[in-house]
Amino acid sequence: MDSRSSCVVVTGFGPFRQHLVNSSWEAVKELSKLGLGNDMELRILQLPVDYREVKQRVTRIWEDLQPQLAVHVGVDPAAKAIFLEQQGKNRGYRDPDIRGFRPERGVCLPDGPEVIASRVDMKAVSRRVAVEGVAVAFSGDAGRYVCDYAYCLSLHHGNGYAALIHVPRLSHWLPASLLGKALQVIIQEMLEETEKARLKAR
């Protein structure tokens, strides 16, 4: 078995703007308590909402750990559901990060393609998973901020074996424990889709 067969990296984001507690990281911490089962090694990492730091850390994830799948979790404050993002976009990053920095010309990968799609079929995953208490939906536009930037980089370095999940803000009805359980169910399903994609690619 190769080094990509047993490690999954899941990242959440740190505080930004008015979000002093980022539900994405709270959900990832809950997931780490649950694990992914099947002897799957789970590594978690908090990313700052900082384009330059994200570029370094995402590159290192793929160079050092070579995961079977990298899953990036971000918060969508307006969302009422969990969204599975099918693709990362290369251009349009004009909103400043927590340090006031914007990527040059709003580009993630100079000379890169406009769009990079995940090898995970997010529509199929969103149809199959059921999480009591929260809806799971498909999305084709991840919103052009640091989470989409991280996703585009990860898809590039990981040859499409990456995912981005947007979660809503925490609330009385949607605690971190429920989001963590939802991540577990979703990522287990994504791993099945990943295996199908690898078999097709052989």
PDB file of C-alpha atoms in Angstrom:
ATOM      1  CA  MET A   1       0.000   0.000   0.000  1.00  0.00           C
ATOM      2  CA  ASP A   2       1.341   3.440  -0.838  1.00  0.00           C
ATOM      3  CA  SER A   3       1.656   6.396   1.511  1.00  0.00           C
ATOM      4  CA  ARG A   4      -1.583   7.920   0.249  1.00  0.00           C
ATOM      5  CA  SER A   5      -3.677   4.983   1.408  1.00  0.00           C
ATOM      6  CA  SER A   6      -4.088   5.732   5.105  1.00  0.00           C
ATOM      7  CA  CYS A   7      -3.752   9.452   5.882  1.00  0.00           C
ATOM      8  CA  VAL A   8      -6.488  12.074   5.639  1.00  0.00           C
ATOM      9  CA  VAL A   9      -5.732  15.702   6.477  1.00  0.00           C
ATOM     10  CA  VAL A  10      -8.620  17.908   7.604  1.00  0.00           C
ATOM     11  CA  THR A  11      -8.122  21.634   8.138  1.00  0.00           C
ATOM     12  CA  GLY A  12     -10.276  24.326   9.722  1.00  0.00           C
ATOM     13  CA  PHE A  13      -9.702  28.068   9.874  1.00  0.00           C
ATOM     14  CA  GLY A  14      -8.832  30.406  12.698  1.00  0.00           C
ATOM     15  CA  PRO A  15     -10.590  33.651  13.701  1.00  0.00           C
ATOM     16  CA  PHE A  16     -11.313  36.422  11.198  1.00  0.00           C
ATOM     17  CA  ARG A  17     -13.375  39.614  11.098  1.00  0.00           C
ATOM     18  CA  GLN A  18     -16.153  39.300  13.683  1.00  0.00           C
ATOM     19  CA  HIS A  19     -15.833  35.521  13.880  1.00  0.00           C
ATOM     20  CA  LEU A  20     -13.686  35.195  17.000  1.00  0.00           C
ATOM     21  CA  VAL A  21     -14.724  31.537  17.240  1.00  0.00           C
ATOM     22  CA  ASN A  22     -14.603  29.924  13.795  1.00  0.00           C
ATOM     23  CA  SER A  23     -17.129  27.101  13.555  1.00  0.00           C
ATOM     24  CA  SER A  24     -14.993  25.336  10.947  1.00  0.00           C
ATOM     25  CA  TRP A  25     -12.170  24.737  13.446  1.00  0.00           C
ATOM     26  CA  GLU A  26     -14.588  23.847  16.250  1.00  0.00           C
ATOM     27  CA  ALA A  27     -16.167  21.227  13.966  1.00  0.00           C
ATOM     28  CA  VAL A  28     -12.755  19.818  12.966  1.00  0.00           C
ATOM     29  CA  LYS A  29     -11.738  19.494  16.643  1.00  0.00           C
ATOM     30  CA  GLU A  30     -14.949  17.524  17.291  1.00  0.00           C
ATOM     31  CA  LEU A  31     -14.198  15.315  14.275  1.00  0.00           C
ATOM     32  CA  SER A  32     -10.755  14.532  15.709  1.00  0.00           C
ATOM     33  CA  LYS A  33     -12.443  13.053  18.810  1.00  0.00           C
ATOM     34  CA  LEU A  34     -14.583  10.786  16.615  1.00  0.00           C
ATOM     35  CA  GLY A  35     -11.988   9.729  14.043  1.00  0.00           C
ATOM     36  CA  LEU A  36     -12.763   8.269  10.633  1.00  0.00           C
ATOM     37  CA  GLY A  37     -12.651   4.547  11.459  1.00  0.00           C
ATOM     38  CA  ASN A  38     -11.128   1.769   9.326  1.00  0.00           C
ATOM     39  CA  ASP A  39      -7.617   2.425  10.704  1.00  0.00           C
ATOM     40  CA  MET A  40      -7.607   5.719   8.814  1.00  0.00           C
ATOM     41  CA  GLU A  41      -5.030   8.144  10.190  1.00  0.00           C
ATOM     42  CA  LEU A  42      -6.611  11.557  10.696  1.00  0.00           C
ATOM     43  CA  ARG A  43      -4.405  14.655  10.895  1.00  0.00           C
ATOM     44  CA  ILE A  44      -6.002  18.001  11.726  1.00  0.00           C
ATOM     45  CA  LEU A  45      -4.520  21.450  11.223  1.00  0.00           C
ATOM     46  CA  GLN A  46      -5.754  24.987  11.833  1.00  0.00           C
ATOM     47  CA  LEU A  47      -5.053  27.394   8.980  1.00  0.00           C
ATOM     48  CA  PRO A  48      -4.964  31.152   9.574  1.00  0.00           C
ATOM     49  CA  VAL A  49      -7.122  33.349   7.346  1.00  0.00           C
ATOM     50  CA  ASP A  50      -3.930  34.512   5.670  1.00  0.00           C
ATOM     51  CA  TYR A  51      -3.251  33.908   1.955  1.00  0.00           C
ATOM     52  CA  ARG A  52       0.545  33.689   2.213  1.00  0.00           C
ATOM     53  CA  GLU A  53       0.553  31.409   5.249  1.00  0.00           C
ATOM     54  CA  VAL A  54      -2.099  29.182   3.656  1.00  0.00           C
ATOM     55  CA  LYS A  55       0.016  28.871   0.509  1.00  0.00           C
ATOM     56  CA  GLN A  56       2.979  27.605   2.558  1.00  0.00           C
ATOM     57  CA  ARG A  57       0.976  25.259   4.768  1.00  0.00           C
ATOM     58  CA  VAL A  58      -1.140  23.676   2.038  1.00  0.00           C
ATOM     59  CA  THR A  59       1.980  23.076  -0.060  1.00  0.00           C
ATOM     60  CA  ARG A  60       3.639  21.414   2.951  1.00  0.00           C
ATOM     61  CA  ILE A  61       0.609  19.171   3.573  1.00  0.00           C
ATOM     62  CA  TRP A  62       1.047  17.627   0.137  1.00  0.00           C
ATOM     63  CA  GLU A  63       4.844  17.531   0.197  1.00  0.00           C
ATOM     64  CA  ASP A  64       5.236  16.108   3.704  1.00  0.00           C
ATOM     65  CA  LEU A  65       2.116  14.026   4.347  1.00  0.00           C
ATOM     66  CA  GLN A  66       0.933  13.032   0.844  1.00  0.00           C
ATOM     67  CA  PRO A  67      -2.597  12.337   2.101  1.00  0.00           C
ATOM     68  CA  GLN A  68      -5.135  10.170   0.360  1.00  0.00           C
ATOM     69  CA  LEU A  69      -7.458  13.172   0.654  1.00  0.00           C
ATOM     70  CA  ALA A  70      -7.169  16.710   2.040  1.00  0.00           C
ATOM     71  CA  VAL A  71     -10.431  18.206   3.283  1.00  0.00           C
ATOM     72  CA  HIS A  72     -10.584  21.926   3.999  1.00  0.00           C
ATOM     73  CA  VAL A  73     -13.454  23.159   6.165  1.00  0.00           C
ATOM     74  CA  GLY A  74     -14.509  26.807   6.097  1.00  0.00           C
ATOM     75  CA  VAL A  75     -17.380  28.798   7.554  1.00  0.00           C
ATOM     76  CA  ASP A  76     -20.133  30.393   5.482  1.00  0.00           C
ATOM     77  CA  PRO A  77     -21.843  32.745   7.973  1.00  0.00           C
ATOM     78  CA  ALA A  78     -24.980  33.054   5.810  1.00  0.00           C
ATOM     79  CA  ALA A  79     -25.418  29.308   5.204  1.00  0.00           C
ATOM     80  CA  LYS A  80     -28.262  27.277   6.673  1.00  0.00           C
ATOM     81  CA  ALA A  81     -26.821  23.998   5.355  1.00  0.00           C
ATOM     82  CA  ILE A  82     -23.448  22.303   4.944  1.00  0.00           C
ATOM     83  CA  PHE A  83     -22.184  22.884   1.394  1.00  0.00           C
ATOM     84  CA  LEU A  84     -19.852  20.556  -0.496  1.00  0.00           C
ATOM     85  CA  GLU A  85     -17.836  22.577  -3.010  1.00  0.00           C
ATOM     86  CA  GLN A  86     -17.094  20.882  -6.343  1.00  0.00           C
ATOM     87  CA  GLN A  87     -14.373  23.209  -7.631  1.00  0.00           C
ATOM     88  CA  GLY A  88     -11.790  25.809  -6.752  1.00  0.00           C
ATOM     89  CA  LYS A  89     -11.371  29.022  -8.719  1.00  0.00           C
ATOM     90  CA  ASN A  90      -8.019  30.548  -9.666  1.00  0.00           C
ATOM     91  CA  ARG A  91      -8.926  34.233  -9.956  1.00  0.00           C
ATOM     92  CA  GLY A  92     -10.923  36.919  -8.207  1.00  0.00           C
ATOM     93  CA  TYR A  93      -9.290  36.972  -4.750  1.00  0.00           C
ATOM     94  CA  ARG A  94      -9.780  40.661  -3.969  1.00  0.00           C
ATOM     95  CA  ASP A  95     -10.912  40.611  -0.325  1.00  0.00           C
ATOM     96  CA  PRO A  96      -8.017  41.274   2.077  1.00  0.00           C
ATOM     97  CA  ASP A  97      -7.078  38.627   4.646  1.00  0.00           C
ATOM     98  CA  ILE A  98      -6.578  39.215   8.387  1.00  0.00           C
ATOM     99  CA  ARG A  99      -3.278  40.978   7.636  1.00  0.00           C
ATOM    100  CA  GLY A 100      -4.790  43.208   4.954  1.00  0.00           C
ATOM    101  CA  PHE A 101      -3.011  41.286   2.180  1.00  0.00           C
ATOM    102  CA  ARG A 102      -4.495  40.479  -1.242  1.00  0.00           C
ATOM    103  CA  PRO A 103      -2.885  38.098  -3.771  1.00  0.00           C
ATOM    104  CA  GLU A 104      -1.218  39.867  -6.687  1.00  0.00           C
ATOM    105  CA  ARG A 105      -3.796  40.465  -9.451  1.00  0.00           C
ATOM    106  CA  GLY A 106      -6.225  38.379  -7.354  1.00  0.00           C
ATOM    107  CA  VAL A 107      -4.663  35.155  -8.687  1.00  0.00           C
ATOM    108  CA  CYS A 108      -4.004  31.936  -6.773  1.00  0.00           C
ATOM    109  CA  LEU A 109      -1.854  30.020  -9.298  1.00  0.00           C
ATOM    110  CA  PRO A 110      -0.072  32.150 -11.920  1.00  0.00           C
ATOM    111  CA  ASP A 111      -0.496  30.395 -15.290  1.00  0.00           C
ATOM    112  CA  GLY A 112      -2.941  27.945 -13.655  1.00  0.00           C
ATOM    113  CA  PRO A 113      -6.332  26.961 -15.112  1.00  0.00           C
ATOM    114  CA  GLU A 114      -9.393  29.094 -14.376  1.00  0.00           C
ATOM    115  CA  VAL A 115     -11.087  26.262 -12.485  1.00  0.00           C
ATOM    116  CA  ILE A 116      -9.858  23.017 -10.907  1.00  0.00           C
ATOM    117  CA  ALA A 117     -12.501  20.402 -10.122  1.00  0.00           C
ATOM    118  CA  SER A 118     -12.271  17.856  -7.340  1.00  0.00           C
ATOM    119  CA  ARG A 119     -12.102  14.182  -8.269  1.00  0.00           C
ATOM    120  CA  VAL A 120     -14.706  13.631  -5.543  1.00  0.00           C
ATOM    121  CA  ASP A 121     -18.230  13.736  -7.005  1.00  0.00           C
ATOM    122  CA  MET A 122     -19.774  16.179  -4.535  1.00  0.00           C
ATOM    123  CA  LYS A 123     -23.271  15.803  -6.006  1.00  0.00           C
ATOM    124  CA  ALA A 124     -23.123  12.062  -5.396  1.00  0.00           C
ATOM    125  CA  VAL A 125     -21.856  12.568  -1.849  1.00  0.00           C
ATOM    126  CA  SER A 126     -24.500  15.204  -1.044  1.00  0.00           C
ATOM    127  CA  ARG A 127     -27.248  12.873  -2.309  1.00  0.00           C
ATOM    128  CA  ARG A 128     -26.064   9.912  -0.266  1.00  0.00           C
ATOM    129  CA  VAL A 129     -25.262  11.412   3.116  1.00  0.00           C
ATOM    130  CA  ALA A 130     -27.938  12.010   5.696  1.00  0.00           C
ATOM    131  CA  VAL A 131     -27.179  13.875   8.898  1.00  0.00           C
ATOM    132  CA  GLU A 132     -30.031  14.375  11.324  1.00  0.00           C
ATOM    133  CA  GLY A 133     -30.470  18.036  12.209  1.00  0.00           C
ATOM    134  CA  VAL A 134     -28.596  19.608   9.268  1.00  0.00           C
ATOM    135  CA  ALA A 135     -29.019  19.612   5.489  1.00  0.00           C
ATOM    136  CA  VAL A 136     -26.099  18.769   3.183  1.00  0.00           C
ATOM    137  CA  ALA A 137     -26.070  20.397  -0.270  1.00  0.00           C
ATOM    138  CA  PHE A 138     -23.913  20.697  -3.396  1.00  0.00           C
ATOM    139  CA  SER A 139     -22.259  23.953  -4.472  1.00  0.00           C
ATOM    140  CA  GLY A 140     -20.314  25.020  -7.553  1.00  0.00           C
ATOM    141  CA  ASP A 141     -19.042  28.368  -6.254  1.00  0.00           C
ATOM    142  CA  ALA A 142     -16.921  28.530  -3.097  1.00  0.00           C
ATOM    143  CA  GLY A 143     -16.868  32.316  -2.854  1.00  0.00           C
ATOM    144  CA  ARG A 144     -13.311  33.633  -3.574  1.00  0.00           C
ATOM    145  CA  TYR A 145     -11.878  34.071  -0.117  1.00  0.00           C
ATOM    146  CA  VAL A 146      -9.064  32.310   1.747  1.00  0.00           C
ATOM    147  CA  CYS A 147     -10.953  28.990   1.981  1.00  0.00           C
ATOM    148  CA  ASP A 148     -11.473  28.846  -1.807  1.00  0.00           C
ATOM    149  CA  TYR A 149      -7.836  29.919  -2.239  1.00  0.00           C
ATOM    150  CA  ALA A 150      -6.693  27.018  -0.031  1.00  0.00           C
ATOM    151  CA  TYR A 151      -8.935  24.662  -2.004  1.00  0.00           C
ATOM    152  CA  CYS A 152      -7.549  25.749  -5.377  1.00  0.00           C
ATOM    153  CA  LEU A 153      -3.985  25.226  -4.106  1.00  0.00           C
ATOM    154  CA  SER A 154      -4.831  21.840  -2.620  1.00  0.00           C
ATOM    155  CA  LEU A 155      -6.545  20.622  -5.795  1.00  0.00           C
ATOM    156  CA  HIS A 156      -3.453  21.683  -7.733  1.00  0.00           C
ATOM    157  CA  HIS A 157      -0.914  19.998  -5.444  1.00  0.00           C
ATOM    158  CA  GLY A 158      -3.085  16.946  -4.784  1.00  0.00           C
ATOM    159  CA  ASN A 159      -4.048  16.239  -8.392  1.00  0.00           C
ATOM    160  CA  GLY A 160      -7.733  16.788  -7.592  1.00  0.00           C
ATOM    161  CA  TYR A 161      -7.860  14.690  -4.408  1.00  0.00           C
ATOM    162  CA  ALA A 162      -9.087  17.514  -2.193  1.00  0.00           C
ATOM    163  CA  ALA A 163     -12.413  18.762  -0.879  1.00  0.00           C
ATOM    164  CA  LEU A 164     -13.866  21.952   0.572  1.00  0.00           C
ATOM    165  CA  ILE A 165     -16.785  21.852   2.989  1.00  0.00           C
ATOM    166  CA  HIS A 166     -18.536  25.047   4.076  1.00  0.00           C
ATOM    167  CA  VAL A 167     -20.296  24.838   7.429  1.00  0.00           C
ATOM    168  CA  PRO A 168     -22.756  27.308   8.992  1.00  0.00           C
ATOM    169  CA  ARG A 169     -22.049  29.304  12.133  1.00  0.00           C
ATOM    170  CA  LEU A 170     -22.478  27.540  15.458  1.00  0.00           C
ATOM    171  CA  SER A 171     -25.825  27.996  17.162  1.00  0.00           C
ATOM    172  CA  HIS A 172     -28.003  26.479  19.870  1.00  0.00           C
ATOM    173  CA  TRP A 173     -29.529  24.249  17.167  1.00  0.00           C
ATOM    174  CA  LEU A 174     -26.225  23.502  15.465  1.00  0.00           C
ATOM    175  CA  PRO A 175     -23.517  22.807  18.064  1.00  0.00           C
ATOM    176  CA  ALA A 176     -19.935  21.859  17.220  1.00  0.00           C
ATOM    177  CA  SER A 177     -20.645  18.240  18.228  1.00  0.00           C
ATOM    178  CA  LEU A 178     -23.295  17.918  15.488  1.00  0.00           C
ATOM    179  CA  LEU A 179     -21.021  19.547  12.899  1.00  0.00           C
ATOM    180  CA  GLY A 180     -18.213  17.175  13.878  1.00  0.00           C
ATOM    181  CA  LYS A 181     -20.482  14.154  13.424  1.00  0.00           C
ATOM    182  CA  ALA A 182     -21.627  15.543  10.059  1.00  0.00           C
ATOM    183  CA  LEU A 183     -17.999  15.920   8.946  1.00  0.00           C
ATOM    184  CA  GLN A 184     -17.304  12.312   9.917  1.00  0.00           C
ATOM    185  CA  VAL A 185     -20.219  10.974   7.843  1.00  0.00           C
ATOM    186  CA  ILE A 186     -19.438  13.245   4.862  1.00  0.00           C
ATOM    187  CA  ILE A 187     -15.698  12.499   4.784  1.00  0.00           C
ATOM    188  CA  GLN A 188     -16.282   8.742   5.064  1.00  0.00           C
ATOM    189  CA  GLU A 189     -18.513   9.028   1.986  1.00  0.00           C
ATOM    190  CA  MET A 190     -15.914  11.190   0.227  1.00  0.00           C
ATOM    191  CA  LEU A 191     -13.296   8.496   0.828  1.00  0.00           C
ATOM    192  CA  GLU A 192     -15.513   5.970  -0.929  1.00  0.00           C
ATOM    193  CA  GLU A 193     -15.821   8.351  -3.882  1.00  0.00           C
ATOM    194  CA  THR A 194     -12.051   8.881  -3.832  1.00  0.00           C
ATOM    195  CA  GLU A 195     -11.487   5.146  -4.102  1.00  0.00           C
ATOM    196  CA  LYS A 196     -13.805   4.988  -7.127  1.00  0.00           C
ATOM    197  CA  ALA A 197     -11.914   7.878  -8.770  1.00  0.00           C
ATOM    198  CA  ARG A 198      -8.567   6.144  -8.195  1.00  0.00           C
ATOM    199  CA  LEU A 199      -9.825   2.895  -9.712  1.00  0.00           C
ATOM    200  CA  LYS A 200     -11.068   4.776 -12.790  1.00  0.00           C
ATOM    201  CA  ALA A 201      -7.724   6.551 -13.132  1.00  0.00           C
ATOM    202  CA  ARG A 202      -5.757   3.264 -13.266  1.00  0.00           C
TER     203      ARG A 202
END
